[in-house]
mmCIF file of N, CA, C and O in Angstrom:
data_model
loop_
_atom_site.group_PDB
_atom_site.id
_atom_site.type_symbol
_atom_site.label_atom_id
_atom_site.label_comp_id
_atom_site.label_asym_id
_atom_site.label_seq_id
_atom_site.Cartn_x
_atom_site.Cartn_y
_atom_site.Cartn_z
ATOM 1 N N MET A 18 -97.543 -2.623 -17.104
ATOM 2 C CA MET A 18 -96.966 -3.877 -16.639
ATOM 3 C C MET A 18 -97.352 -5.029 -17.579
ATOM 4 O O MET A 18 -96.536 -5.855 -17.891
ATOM 5 N N LYS A 19 -98.617 -5.004 -18.013
ATOM 6 C CA LYS A 19 -99.087 -6.064 -18.886
ATOM 7 C C LYS A 19 -98.342 -6.047 -20.224
ATOM 8 O O LYS A 19 -97.981 -7.080 -20.756
ATOM 9 N N LYS A 20 -98.090 -4.833 -20.756
ATOM 10 C CA LYS A 20 -97.362 -4.701 -22.026
ATOM 11 C C LYS A 20 -95.949 -5.261 -21.897
ATOM 12 O O LYS A 20 -95.460 -5.945 -22.783
ATOM 13 N N THR A 21 -95.295 -4.950 -20.780
ATOM 14 C CA THR A 21 -93.933 -5.434 -20.557
ATOM 15 C C THR A 21 -93.906 -6.957 -20.535
ATOM 16 O O THR A 21 -93.035 -7.580 -21.134
ATOM 17 N N LEU A 22 -94.873 -7.554 -19.862
ATOM 18 C CA LEU A 22 -94.951 -9.010 -19.772
ATOM 19 C C LEU A 22 -95.160 -9.623 -21.155
ATOM 20 O O LEU A 22 -94.526 -10.612 -21.503
ATOM 21 N N ILE A 23 -96.015 -9.000 -21.949
ATOM 22 C CA ILE A 23 -96.267 -9.492 -23.305
ATOM 23 C C ILE A 23 -94.988 -9.405 -24.147
ATOM 24 O O ILE A 23 -94.646 -10.338 -24.864
ATOM 25 N N ILE A 24 -94.255 -8.312 -24.026
ATOM 26 C CA ILE A 24 -93.007 -8.139 -24.771
ATOM 27 C C ILE A 24 -91.991 -9.207 -24.360
ATOM 28 O O ILE A 24 -91.355 -9.838 -25.202
ATOM 29 N N ILE A 25 -91.871 -9.445 -23.068
ATOM 30 C CA ILE A 25 -90.922 -10.460 -22.571
ATOM 31 C C ILE A 25 -91.325 -11.842 -23.080
ATOM 32 O O ILE A 25 -90.488 -12.604 -23.551
ATOM 33 N N MET A 26 -92.608 -12.168 -23.002
ATOM 34 C CA MET A 26 -93.070 -13.484 -23.456
ATOM 35 C C MET A 26 -92.838 -13.656 -24.963
ATOM 36 O O MET A 26 -92.416 -14.714 -25.414
ATOM 37 N N THR A 27 -93.087 -12.606 -25.726
ATOM 38 C CA THR A 27 -92.875 -12.657 -27.171
ATOM 39 C C THR A 27 -91.397 -12.888 -27.486
ATOM 40 O O THR A 27 -91.049 -13.710 -28.325
ATOM 41 N N ALA A 28 -90.529 -12.177 -26.755
ATOM 42 C CA ALA A 28 -89.089 -12.335 -26.963
ATOM 43 C C ALA A 28 -88.644 -13.750 -26.618
ATOM 44 O O ALA A 28 -87.859 -14.365 -27.339
ATOM 45 N N LEU A 29 -89.169 -14.286 -25.520
ATOM 46 C CA LEU A 29 -88.810 -15.650 -25.113
ATOM 47 C C LEU A 29 -89.297 -16.675 -26.133
ATOM 48 O O LEU A 29 -88.586 -17.625 -26.443
ATOM 49 N N MET A 30 -90.493 -16.467 -26.658
ATOM 50 C CA MET A 30 -91.029 -17.383 -27.667
ATOM 51 C C MET A 30 -90.163 -17.348 -28.930
ATOM 52 O O MET A 30 -89.844 -18.378 -29.496
ATOM 53 N N ALA A 31 -89.789 -16.150 -29.354
ATOM 54 C CA ALA A 31 -88.953 -16.011 -30.552
ATOM 55 C C ALA A 31 -87.618 -16.702 -30.345
ATOM 56 O O ALA A 31 -87.109 -17.396 -31.226
ATOM 57 N N PHE A 32 -87.051 -16.549 -29.147
ATOM 58 C CA PHE A 32 -85.775 -17.184 -28.842
ATOM 59 C C PHE A 32 -85.927 -18.702 -28.853
ATOM 60 O O PHE A 32 -85.114 -19.414 -29.422
ATOM 61 N N ALA A 33 -87.003 -19.194 -28.232
ATOM 62 C CA ALA A 33 -87.232 -20.633 -28.166
ATOM 63 C C ALA A 33 -87.406 -21.218 -29.567
ATOM 64 O O ALA A 33 -86.847 -22.261 -29.878
ATOM 65 N N VAL A 34 -88.148 -20.547 -30.414
ATOM 66 C CA VAL A 34 -88.366 -21.030 -31.778
ATOM 67 C C VAL A 34 -87.045 -21.081 -32.541
ATOM 68 O O VAL A 34 -86.735 -22.055 -33.203
ATOM 69 N N SER A 35 -86.212 -20.031 -32.407
ATOM 70 C CA SER A 35 -84.939 -20.032 -33.131
ATOM 71 C C SER A 35 -83.990 -21.089 -32.585
ATOM 72 O O SER A 35 -83.206 -21.661 -33.311
ATOM 73 N N SER A 36 -84.080 -21.375 -31.292
ATOM 74 C CA SER A 36 -83.202 -22.385 -30.692
ATOM 75 C C SER A 36 -83.556 -23.785 -31.164
ATOM 76 O O SER A 36 -82.696 -24.640 -31.301
ATOM 77 N N PHE A 37 -84.847 -24.023 -31.401
ATOM 78 C CA PHE A 37 -85.279 -25.362 -31.784
ATOM 79 C C PHE A 37 -85.419 -25.535 -33.290
ATOM 80 O O PHE A 37 -85.896 -26.541 -33.764
ATOM 81 N N ALA A 38 -85.002 -24.535 -34.024
ATOM 82 C CA ALA A 38 -85.107 -24.603 -35.478
ATOM 83 C C ALA A 38 -84.142 -25.625 -36.076
ATOM 84 O O ALA A 38 -84.159 -25.874 -37.254
ATOM 85 N N GLY A 39 -83.295 -26.170 -35.233
ATOM 86 C CA GLY A 39 -82.349 -27.174 -35.702
ATOM 87 C C GLY A 39 -80.976 -26.560 -35.893
ATOM 88 O O GLY A 39 -80.834 -25.339 -35.912
ATOM 89 N N PRO A 40 -79.969 -27.388 -36.013
ATOM 90 C CA PRO A 40 -78.613 -26.851 -36.162
ATOM 91 C C PRO A 40 -78.459 -26.143 -37.504
ATOM 92 O O PRO A 40 -78.974 -26.609 -38.515
ATOM 93 N N LYS A 41 -77.778 -25.040 -37.471
ATOM 94 C CA LYS A 41 -77.515 -24.334 -38.717
ATOM 95 C C LYS A 41 -76.442 -25.114 -39.460
ATOM 96 O O LYS A 41 -75.485 -25.572 -38.863
ATOM 97 N N LYS A 42 -76.621 -25.230 -40.750
ATOM 98 C CA LYS A 42 -75.653 -25.975 -41.549
ATOM 99 C C LYS A 42 -74.362 -25.173 -41.648
ATOM 100 O O LYS A 42 -74.349 -24.072 -42.154
ATOM 101 N N LYS A 43 -73.312 -25.750 -41.105
ATOM 102 C CA LYS A 43 -72.017 -25.091 -41.195
ATOM 103 C C LYS A 43 -71.240 -25.738 -42.321
ATOM 104 O O LYS A 43 -71.252 -26.944 -42.486
ATOM 105 N N GLY A 44 -70.578 -24.897 -43.072
ATOM 106 C CA GLY A 44 -69.780 -25.410 -44.172
ATOM 107 C C GLY A 44 -68.447 -25.944 -43.671
ATOM 108 O O GLY A 44 -68.053 -25.717 -42.540
ATOM 109 N N GLU A 45 -67.790 -26.625 -44.538
ATOM 110 C CA GLU A 45 -66.467 -27.140 -44.235
ATOM 111 C C GLU A 45 -65.481 -25.965 -44.187
ATOM 112 O O GLU A 45 -65.517 -25.080 -45.027
ATOM 113 N N ILE A 46 -64.625 -25.958 -43.159
ATOM 114 C CA ILE A 46 -63.609 -24.909 -43.065
ATOM 115 C C ILE A 46 -62.410 -25.366 -43.894
ATOM 116 O O ILE A 46 -61.847 -26.426 -43.672
ATOM 117 N N LYS A 47 -62.069 -24.544 -44.872
ATOM 118 C CA LYS A 47 -60.944 -24.855 -45.750
ATOM 119 C C LYS A 47 -59.846 -23.821 -45.553
ATOM 120 O O LYS A 47 -60.093 -22.742 -45.026
ATOM 121 N N GLU A 48 -58.649 -24.171 -45.992
ATOM 122 C CA GLU A 48 -57.507 -23.263 -45.904
ATOM 123 C C GLU A 48 -56.878 -23.108 -47.276
ATOM 124 O O GLU A 48 -56.824 -24.061 -48.047
ATOM 125 N N VAL A 49 -56.410 -21.895 -47.550
ATOM 126 C CA VAL A 49 -55.701 -21.636 -48.802
ATOM 127 C C VAL A 49 -54.644 -20.572 -48.525
ATOM 128 O O VAL A 49 -54.851 -19.682 -47.699
ATOM 129 N N THR A 50 -53.505 -20.699 -49.183
ATOM 130 C CA THR A 50 -52.460 -19.683 -49.072
ATOM 131 C C THR A 50 -52.120 -19.194 -50.471
ATOM 132 O O THR A 50 -51.684 -19.969 -51.326
ATOM 133 N N PHE A 51 -52.361 -17.908 -50.685
ATOM 134 C CA PHE A 51 -52.062 -17.286 -51.968
ATOM 135 C C PHE A 51 -50.705 -16.610 -51.907
ATOM 136 O O PHE A 51 -50.340 -16.020 -50.892
ATOM 137 N N VAL A 52 -49.949 -16.690 -53.015
ATOM 138 C CA VAL A 52 -48.732 -15.906 -53.177
ATOM 139 C C VAL A 52 -49.176 -14.656 -53.912
ATOM 140 O O VAL A 52 -49.726 -14.746 -55.018
ATOM 141 N N VAL A 53 -48.989 -13.502 -53.263
ATOM 142 C CA VAL A 53 -49.539 -12.250 -53.790
ATOM 143 C C VAL A 53 -48.417 -11.251 -54.041
ATOM 144 O O VAL A 53 -47.463 -11.166 -53.274
ATOM 145 N N GLU A 54 -48.539 -10.506 -55.122
ATOM 146 C CA GLU A 54 -47.529 -9.506 -55.468
ATOM 147 C C GLU A 54 -47.808 -8.190 -54.742
ATOM 148 O O GLU A 54 -48.584 -7.365 -55.216
ATOM 149 N N PHE A 55 -47.193 -8.060 -53.548
ATOM 150 C CA PHE A 55 -47.235 -6.808 -52.797
ATOM 151 C C PHE A 55 -45.886 -6.659 -52.116
ATOM 152 O O PHE A 55 -45.192 -7.641 -51.892
ATOM 153 N N ASP A 56 -45.480 -5.415 -51.814
ATOM 154 C CA ASP A 56 -44.128 -5.270 -51.303
ATOM 155 C C ASP A 56 -43.944 -4.269 -50.168
ATOM 156 O O ASP A 56 -42.824 -3.851 -49.915
ATOM 157 N N CYS A 57 -45.005 -3.917 -49.479
ATOM 158 C CA CYS A 57 -44.792 -3.049 -48.319
ATOM 159 C C CYS A 57 -45.841 -3.315 -47.253
ATOM 160 O O CYS A 57 -46.848 -3.971 -47.517
ATOM 161 N N GLU A 58 -45.586 -2.796 -46.066
ATOM 162 C CA GLU A 58 -46.495 -3.022 -44.950
ATOM 163 C C GLU A 58 -47.865 -2.380 -45.203
ATOM 164 O O GLU A 58 -48.879 -2.896 -44.778
ATOM 165 N N ASN A 59 -47.881 -1.245 -45.909
ATOM 166 C CA ASN A 59 -49.168 -0.613 -46.218
ATOM 167 C C ASN A 59 -50.019 -1.506 -47.128
ATOM 168 O O ASN A 59 -51.241 -1.556 -46.982
ATOM 169 N N CYS A 60 -49.364 -2.199 -48.062
ATOM 170 C CA CYS A 60 -50.081 -3.137 -48.935
ATOM 171 C C CYS A 60 -50.663 -4.275 -48.088
ATOM 172 O O CYS A 60 -51.827 -4.649 -48.251
ATOM 173 N N ALA A 61 -49.836 -4.811 -47.188
ATOM 174 C CA ALA A 61 -50.274 -5.901 -46.308
ATOM 175 C C ALA A 61 -51.470 -5.454 -45.469
ATOM 176 O O ALA A 61 -52.444 -6.189 -45.308
ATOM 177 N N LYS A 62 -51.386 -4.221 -44.964
ATOM 178 C CA LYS A 62 -52.471 -3.676 -44.133
ATOM 179 C C LYS A 62 -53.756 -3.545 -44.955
ATOM 180 O O LYS A 62 -54.839 -3.894 -44.478
ATOM 181 N N LYS A 63 -53.631 -3.074 -46.182
ATOM 182 C CA LYS A 63 -54.801 -2.906 -47.050
ATOM 183 C C LYS A 63 -55.469 -4.262 -47.309
ATOM 184 O O LYS A 63 -56.693 -4.384 -47.244
ATOM 185 N N ILE A 64 -54.659 -5.269 -47.575
ATOM 186 C CA ILE A 64 -55.187 -6.622 -47.795
ATOM 187 C C ILE A 64 -55.873 -7.112 -46.522
ATOM 188 O O ILE A 64 -57.002 -7.601 -46.549
ATOM 189 N N ARG A 65 -55.170 -6.972 -45.396
ATOM 190 C CA ARG A 65 -55.691 -7.421 -44.105
ATOM 191 C C ARG A 65 -57.043 -6.776 -43.800
ATOM 192 O O ARG A 65 -57.993 -7.459 -43.411
ATOM 193 N N GLU A 66 -57.119 -5.467 -43.974
ATOM 194 C CA GLU A 66 -58.324 -4.722 -43.598
ATOM 195 C C GLU A 66 -59.507 -4.994 -44.524
ATOM 196 O O GLU A 66 -60.647 -4.862 -44.105
ATOM 197 N N ASN A 67 -59.256 -5.363 -45.752
ATOM 198 C CA ASN A 67 -60.352 -5.592 -46.693
ATOM 199 C C ASN A 67 -60.774 -7.056 -46.786
ATOM 200 O O ASN A 67 -61.962 -7.355 -46.735
ATOM 201 N N VAL A 68 -59.821 -7.952 -46.907
ATOM 202 C CA VAL A 68 -60.148 -9.364 -47.112
ATOM 203 C C VAL A 68 -60.722 -9.993 -45.845
ATOM 204 O O VAL A 68 -61.552 -10.895 -45.912
ATOM 205 N N ALA A 69 -60.338 -9.484 -44.679
ATOM 206 C CA ALA A 69 -60.849 -10.017 -43.414
ATOM 207 C C ALA A 69 -62.372 -9.939 -43.329
ATOM 208 O O ALA A 69 -63.005 -10.747 -42.665
ATOM 209 N N PHE A 70 -62.958 -8.968 -44.037
ATOM 210 C CA PHE A 70 -64.403 -8.774 -43.959
ATOM 211 C C PHE A 70 -65.172 -9.435 -45.102
ATOM 212 O O PHE A 70 -66.381 -9.279 -45.205
ATOM 213 N N GLU A 71 -64.462 -10.194 -45.923
ATOM 214 C CA GLU A 71 -65.147 -10.951 -46.974
ATOM 215 C C GLU A 71 -66.022 -12.018 -46.306
ATOM 216 O O GLU A 71 -65.637 -12.617 -45.306
ATOM 217 N N LYS A 72 -67.177 -12.256 -46.872
ATOM 218 C CA LYS A 72 -68.107 -13.248 -46.347
ATOM 219 C C LYS A 72 -67.427 -14.619 -46.262
ATOM 220 O O LYS A 72 -66.803 -15.063 -47.220
ATOM 221 N N GLY A 73 -67.533 -15.264 -45.110
ATOM 222 C CA GLY A 73 -67.006 -16.618 -44.931
ATOM 223 C C GLY A 73 -65.580 -16.700 -44.421
ATOM 224 O O GLY A 73 -65.128 -17.773 -44.035
ATOM 225 N N VAL A 74 -64.846 -15.583 -44.382
ATOM 226 C CA VAL A 74 -63.456 -15.616 -43.910
ATOM 227 C C VAL A 74 -63.441 -15.789 -42.390
ATOM 228 O O VAL A 74 -64.062 -15.032 -41.656
ATOM 229 N N LYS A 75 -62.736 -16.816 -41.935
ATOM 230 C CA LYS A 75 -62.655 -17.116 -40.508
ATOM 231 C C LYS A 75 -61.332 -16.659 -39.903
ATOM 232 O O LYS A 75 -61.259 -16.326 -38.729
ATOM 233 N N ASP A 76 -60.271 -16.721 -40.698
ATOM 234 C CA ASP A 76 -58.948 -16.338 -40.205
ATOM 235 C C ASP A 76 -58.128 -15.856 -41.405
ATOM 236 O O ASP A 76 -58.311 -16.336 -42.516
ATOM 237 N N LEU A 77 -57.232 -14.918 -41.128
ATOM 238 C CA LEU A 77 -56.443 -14.307 -42.197
ATOM 239 C C LEU A 77 -55.069 -13.965 -41.654
ATOM 240 O O LEU A 77 -54.947 -13.406 -40.577
ATOM 241 N N LYS A 78 -54.039 -14.353 -42.401
ATOM 242 C CA LYS A 78 -52.671 -14.004 -42.014
ATOM 243 C C LYS A 78 -51.937 -13.520 -43.258
ATOM 244 O O LYS A 78 -51.771 -14.270 -44.216
ATOM 245 N N VAL A 79 -51.519 -12.255 -43.226
ATOM 246 C CA VAL A 79 -50.779 -11.669 -44.337
ATOM 247 C C VAL A 79 -49.320 -11.574 -43.901
ATOM 248 O O VAL A 79 -49.017 -10.987 -42.869
ATOM 249 N N THR A 80 -48.419 -12.177 -44.673
ATOM 250 C CA THR A 80 -47.002 -12.184 -44.328
ATOM 251 C C THR A 80 -46.222 -11.460 -45.419
ATOM 252 O O THR A 80 -46.133 -11.945 -46.560
ATOM 253 N N LEU A 81 -45.671 -10.308 -45.053
ATOM 254 C CA LEU A 81 -44.929 -9.496 -46.012
ATOM 255 C C LEU A 81 -43.664 -10.210 -46.486
ATOM 256 O O LEU A 81 -43.360 -10.227 -47.673
ATOM 257 N N GLU A 82 -42.927 -10.820 -45.555
ATOM 258 C CA GLU A 82 -41.654 -11.473 -45.904
ATOM 259 C C GLU A 82 -41.834 -12.543 -46.984
ATOM 260 O O GLU A 82 -41.034 -12.644 -47.913
ATOM 261 N N ASP A 83 -42.899 -13.336 -46.879
ATOM 262 C CA ASP A 83 -43.159 -14.407 -47.851
ATOM 263 C C ASP A 83 -44.079 -13.962 -48.984
ATOM 264 O O ASP A 83 -44.296 -14.706 -49.933
ATOM 265 N N ARG A 84 -44.666 -12.766 -48.806
ATOM 266 C CA ARG A 84 -45.683 -12.273 -49.742
ATOM 267 C C ARG A 84 -46.816 -13.273 -49.893
ATOM 268 O O ARG A 84 -47.215 -13.649 -51.001
ATOM 269 N N THR A 85 -47.344 -13.705 -48.750
ATOM 270 C CA THR A 85 -48.445 -14.665 -48.765
ATOM 271 C C THR A 85 -49.640 -14.126 -47.996
ATOM 272 O O THR A 85 -49.511 -13.302 -47.091
ATOM 273 N N VAL A 86 -50.797 -14.629 -48.398
ATOM 274 C CA VAL A 86 -52.052 -14.357 -47.705
ATOM 275 C C VAL A 86 -52.659 -15.722 -47.415
ATOM 276 O O VAL A 86 -53.098 -16.427 -48.327
ATOM 277 N N ALA A 87 -52.631 -16.116 -46.131
ATOM 278 C CA ALA A 87 -53.177 -17.409 -45.719
ATOM 279 C C ALA A 87 -54.569 -17.186 -45.145
ATOM 280 O O ALA A 87 -54.763 -16.324 -44.289
ATOM 281 N N LEU A 88 -55.523 -17.956 -45.629
ATOM 282 C CA LEU A 88 -56.917 -17.786 -45.225
ATOM 283 C C LEU A 88 -57.527 -19.095 -44.771
ATOM 284 O O LEU A 88 -57.237 -20.155 -45.334
ATOM 285 N N LYS A 89 -58.390 -19.002 -43.759
ATOM 286 C CA LYS A 89 -59.288 -20.096 -43.398
ATOM 287 C C LYS A 89 -60.671 -19.555 -43.693
ATOM 288 O O LYS A 89 -60.992 -18.427 -43.317
ATOM 289 N N TYR A 90 -61.480 -20.357 -44.384
ATOM 290 C CA TYR A 90 -62.792 -19.859 -44.777
ATOM 291 C C TYR A 90 -63.847 -20.954 -44.753
ATOM 292 O O TYR A 90 -63.539 -22.144 -44.821
ATOM 293 N N ASP A 91 -65.087 -20.534 -44.630
ATOM 294 C CA ASP A 91 -66.236 -21.422 -44.639
ATOM 295 C C ASP A 91 -66.606 -21.683 -46.099
ATOM 296 O O ASP A 91 -67.047 -20.771 -46.801
ATOM 297 N N ALA A 92 -66.412 -22.915 -46.546
ATOM 298 C CA ALA A 92 -66.642 -23.266 -47.947
ATOM 299 C C ALA A 92 -68.109 -23.141 -48.355
ATOM 300 O O ALA A 92 -68.416 -23.062 -49.541
ATOM 301 N N ALA A 93 -69.022 -23.072 -47.377
ATOM 302 C CA ALA A 93 -70.441 -22.896 -47.697
ATOM 303 C C ALA A 93 -70.750 -21.435 -48.022
ATOM 304 O O ALA A 93 -71.776 -21.135 -48.619
ATOM 305 N N LYS A 94 -69.861 -20.530 -47.627
ATOM 306 C CA LYS A 94 -70.124 -19.108 -47.810
ATOM 307 C C LYS A 94 -69.260 -18.439 -48.869
ATOM 308 O O LYS A 94 -69.602 -17.370 -49.370
ATOM 309 N N THR A 95 -68.118 -19.023 -49.182
ATOM 310 C CA THR A 95 -67.231 -18.429 -50.182
ATOM 311 C C THR A 95 -66.379 -19.514 -50.815
ATOM 312 O O THR A 95 -66.470 -20.681 -50.442
ATOM 313 N N SER A 96 -65.538 -19.130 -51.755
ATOM 314 C CA SER A 96 -64.689 -20.107 -52.440
ATOM 315 C C SER A 96 -63.297 -19.521 -52.628
ATOM 316 O O SER A 96 -63.085 -18.313 -52.484
ATOM 317 N N GLU A 97 -62.370 -20.386 -52.975
ATOM 318 C CA GLU A 97 -61.003 -19.960 -53.242
ATOM 319 C C GLU A 97 -60.982 -18.922 -54.370
ATOM 320 O O GLU A 97 -60.274 -17.914 -54.284
ATOM 321 N N GLU A 98 -61.791 -19.142 -55.394
ATOM 322 C CA GLU A 98 -61.833 -18.225 -56.533
ATOM 323 C C GLU A 98 -62.336 -16.840 -56.115
ATOM 324 O O GLU A 98 -61.811 -15.818 -56.555
ATOM 325 N N THR A 99 -63.367 -16.806 -55.266
ATOM 326 C CA THR A 99 -63.927 -15.539 -54.799
ATOM 327 C C THR A 99 -62.903 -14.779 -53.969
ATOM 328 O O THR A 99 -62.752 -13.561 -54.111
ATOM 329 N N LEU A 100 -62.190 -15.499 -53.108
ATOM 330 C CA LEU A 100 -61.181 -14.851 -52.263
ATOM 331 C C LEU A 100 -60.026 -14.325 -53.098
ATOM 332 O O LEU A 100 -59.527 -13.225 -52.861
ATOM 333 N N LYS A 101 -59.616 -15.105 -54.085
ATOM 334 C CA LYS A 101 -58.550 -14.660 -54.990
ATOM 335 C C LYS A 101 -58.978 -13.373 -55.687
ATOM 336 O O LYS A 101 -58.216 -12.402 -55.756
ATOM 337 N N ALA A 102 -60.217 -13.337 -56.174
ATOM 338 C CA ALA A 102 -60.734 -12.150 -56.866
ATOM 339 C C ALA A 102 -60.776 -10.939 -55.926
ATOM 340 O O ALA A 102 -60.484 -9.817 -56.346
ATOM 341 N N SER A 103 -61.099 -11.166 -54.653
ATOM 342 C CA SER A 103 -61.180 -10.040 -53.707
ATOM 343 C C SER A 103 -59.802 -9.420 -53.468
ATOM 344 O O SER A 103 -59.691 -8.207 -53.272
ATOM 345 N N ILE A 104 -58.752 -10.232 -53.521
ATOM 346 C CA ILE A 104 -57.385 -9.708 -53.380
ATOM 347 C C ILE A 104 -56.997 -8.950 -54.640
ATOM 348 O O ILE A 104 -56.460 -7.847 -54.575
ATOM 349 N N GLU A 105 -57.294 -9.542 -55.788
ATOM 350 C CA GLU A 105 -56.930 -8.911 -57.059
ATOM 351 C C GLU A 105 -57.698 -7.604 -57.293
ATOM 352 O O GLU A 105 -57.168 -6.686 -57.898
ATOM 353 N N GLU A 106 -58.923 -7.506 -56.771
ATOM 354 C CA GLU A 106 -59.705 -6.271 -56.898
ATOM 355 C C GLU A 106 -59.043 -5.105 -56.163
ATOM 356 O O GLU A 106 -59.276 -3.951 -56.480
ATOM 357 N N LEU A 107 -58.208 -5.432 -55.182
ATOM 358 C CA LEU A 107 -57.477 -4.398 -54.437
ATOM 359 C C LEU A 107 -56.247 -3.916 -55.212
ATOM 360 O O LEU A 107 -55.572 -2.987 -54.796
ATOM 361 N N GLY A 108 -55.947 -4.605 -56.328
ATOM 362 C CA GLY A 108 -54.812 -4.204 -57.155
ATOM 363 C C GLY A 108 -53.562 -5.046 -56.942
ATOM 364 O O GLY A 108 -52.475 -4.667 -57.379
ATOM 365 N N TYR A 109 -53.715 -6.195 -56.283
ATOM 366 C CA TYR A 109 -52.563 -7.068 -56.008
ATOM 367 C C TYR A 109 -52.743 -8.395 -56.734
ATOM 368 O O TYR A 109 -53.555 -9.228 -56.327
ATOM 369 N N PRO A 110 -51.982 -8.619 -57.805
ATOM 370 C CA PRO A 110 -52.111 -9.885 -58.548
ATOM 371 C C PRO A 110 -51.731 -11.095 -57.693
ATOM 372 O O PRO A 110 -50.775 -11.044 -56.922
ATOM 373 N N VAL A 111 -52.503 -12.158 -57.841
ATOM 374 C CA VAL A 111 -52.198 -13.413 -57.158
ATOM 375 C C VAL A 111 -51.330 -14.227 -58.105
ATOM 376 O O VAL A 111 -51.753 -14.583 -59.204
ATOM 377 N N ALA A 112 -50.089 -14.492 -57.663
ATOM 378 C CA ALA A 112 -49.120 -15.188 -58.515
ATOM 379 C C ALA A 112 -49.264 -16.702 -58.448
ATOM 380 O O ALA A 112 -48.770 -17.412 -59.319
ATOM 381 N N GLY A 113 -49.923 -17.194 -57.412
ATOM 382 C CA GLY A 113 -50.086 -18.641 -57.288
ATOM 383 C C GLY A 113 -50.712 -19.027 -55.972
ATOM 384 O O GLY A 113 -51.046 -18.178 -55.149
ATOM 385 N N VAL A 114 -50.867 -20.342 -55.795
ATOM 386 C CA VAL A 114 -51.440 -20.901 -54.576
ATOM 387 C C VAL A 114 -50.454 -21.931 -54.045
ATOM 388 O O VAL A 114 -49.949 -22.760 -54.805
ATOM 389 N N LEU A 115 -50.165 -21.860 -52.751
ATOM 390 C CA LEU A 115 -49.254 -22.829 -52.149
ATOM 391 C C LEU A 115 -50.031 -24.057 -51.702
ATOM 392 O O LEU A 115 -51.134 -23.936 -51.152
ATOM 393 N N ALA A 116 -49.447 -25.231 -51.891
ATOM 394 C CA ALA A 116 -50.038 -26.459 -51.381
ATOM 395 C C ALA A 116 -49.873 -26.468 -49.865
ATOM 396 O O ALA A 116 -49.001 -25.781 -49.323
ATOM 397 N N ALA A 117 -50.699 -27.223 -49.179
ATOM 398 C CA ALA A 117 -50.624 -27.296 -47.718
ATOM 399 C C ALA A 117 -49.207 -27.671 -47.288
ATOM 400 O O ALA A 117 -48.623 -28.624 -47.805
ATOM 401 N N GLY A 118 -48.645 -26.896 -46.398
ATOM 402 C CA GLY A 118 -47.306 -27.169 -45.887
ATOM 403 C C GLY A 118 -46.177 -26.618 -46.743
ATOM 404 O O GLY A 118 -45.021 -26.610 -46.337
ATOM 405 N N GLU A 119 -46.472 -26.163 -47.945
ATOM 406 C CA GLU A 119 -45.454 -25.613 -48.839
ATOM 407 C C GLU A 119 -45.086 -24.202 -48.394
ATOM 408 O O GLU A 119 -45.929 -23.432 -47.960
ATOM 409 N N LYS A 120 -43.820 -23.872 -48.478
ATOM 410 C CA LYS A 120 -43.342 -22.543 -48.092
ATOM 411 C C LYS A 120 -43.113 -21.689 -49.324
ATOM 412 O O LYS A 120 -42.704 -22.183 -50.362
ATOM 413 N N ALA A 121 -43.379 -20.408 -49.177
ATOM 414 C CA ALA A 121 -43.124 -19.483 -50.277
ATOM 415 C C ALA A 121 -41.639 -19.202 -50.358
ATOM 416 O O ALA A 121 -40.926 -19.252 -49.355
ATOM 417 N N GLU A 122 -41.173 -18.903 -51.554
ATOM 418 C CA GLU A 122 -39.781 -18.502 -51.713
ATOM 419 C C GLU A 122 -39.623 -17.110 -51.130
ATOM 420 O O GLU A 122 -40.474 -16.248 -51.317
ATOM 421 N N HIS A 123 -38.536 -16.907 -50.415
ATOM 422 C CA HIS A 123 -38.276 -15.578 -49.850
ATOM 423 C C HIS A 123 -37.752 -14.652 -50.921
ATOM 424 O O HIS A 123 -36.916 -15.032 -51.731
ATOM 425 N N HIS A 124 -38.249 -13.452 -50.917
ATOM 426 C CA HIS A 124 -37.791 -12.434 -51.863
ATOM 427 C C HIS A 124 -36.959 -11.431 -51.092
ATOM 428 O O HIS A 124 -37.483 -10.564 -50.414
ATOM 429 N N HIS A 125 -35.663 -11.574 -51.170
ATOM 430 C CA HIS A 125 -34.786 -10.637 -50.466
ATOM 431 C C HIS A 125 -34.351 -9.532 -51.427
ATOM 432 O O HIS A 125 -33.996 -9.794 -52.566
ATOM 433 N N HIS A 126 -34.400 -8.335 -50.919
ATOM 434 C CA HIS A 126 -34.001 -7.189 -51.716
ATOM 435 C C HIS A 126 -32.822 -6.504 -51.036
ATOM 436 O O HIS A 126 -32.764 -6.393 -49.831
ATOM 437 N N ASP A 127 -31.888 -6.027 -51.839
ATOM 438 C CA ASP A 127 -30.776 -5.254 -51.285
ATOM 439 C C ASP A 127 -31.247 -3.825 -51.118
ATOM 440 O O ASP A 127 -31.799 -3.219 -52.024
ATOM 441 N N HIS A 128 -31.033 -3.289 -49.921
ATOM 442 C CA HIS A 128 -31.426 -1.906 -49.655
ATOM 443 C C HIS A 128 -30.212 -1.073 -49.408
ATOM 444 O O HIS A 128 -29.285 -1.391 -48.834
#
């Protein structure tokens, strides 16, 4: 019983210390939309599944129709350049970056 009480008290002390350590510095959340050269749903899925786990990524939207990858990220943990490199490492060249509110040109193909 005494050991259990000591363990509980130690856990509570550790929690209290971490709670009063002060606010963790959060970075600025930034947004970027890359125009990426990919052309199928499997490519989109590969990008989605890999880039989502990059450090600092908060939100990710891959749009096949526009061939865009829109990201929200913590600027304290990653950068636009790092995210661009993570997409290109998957084998998909980044053709450009869209300005906020800018729409990608649609690439229609005859099938």
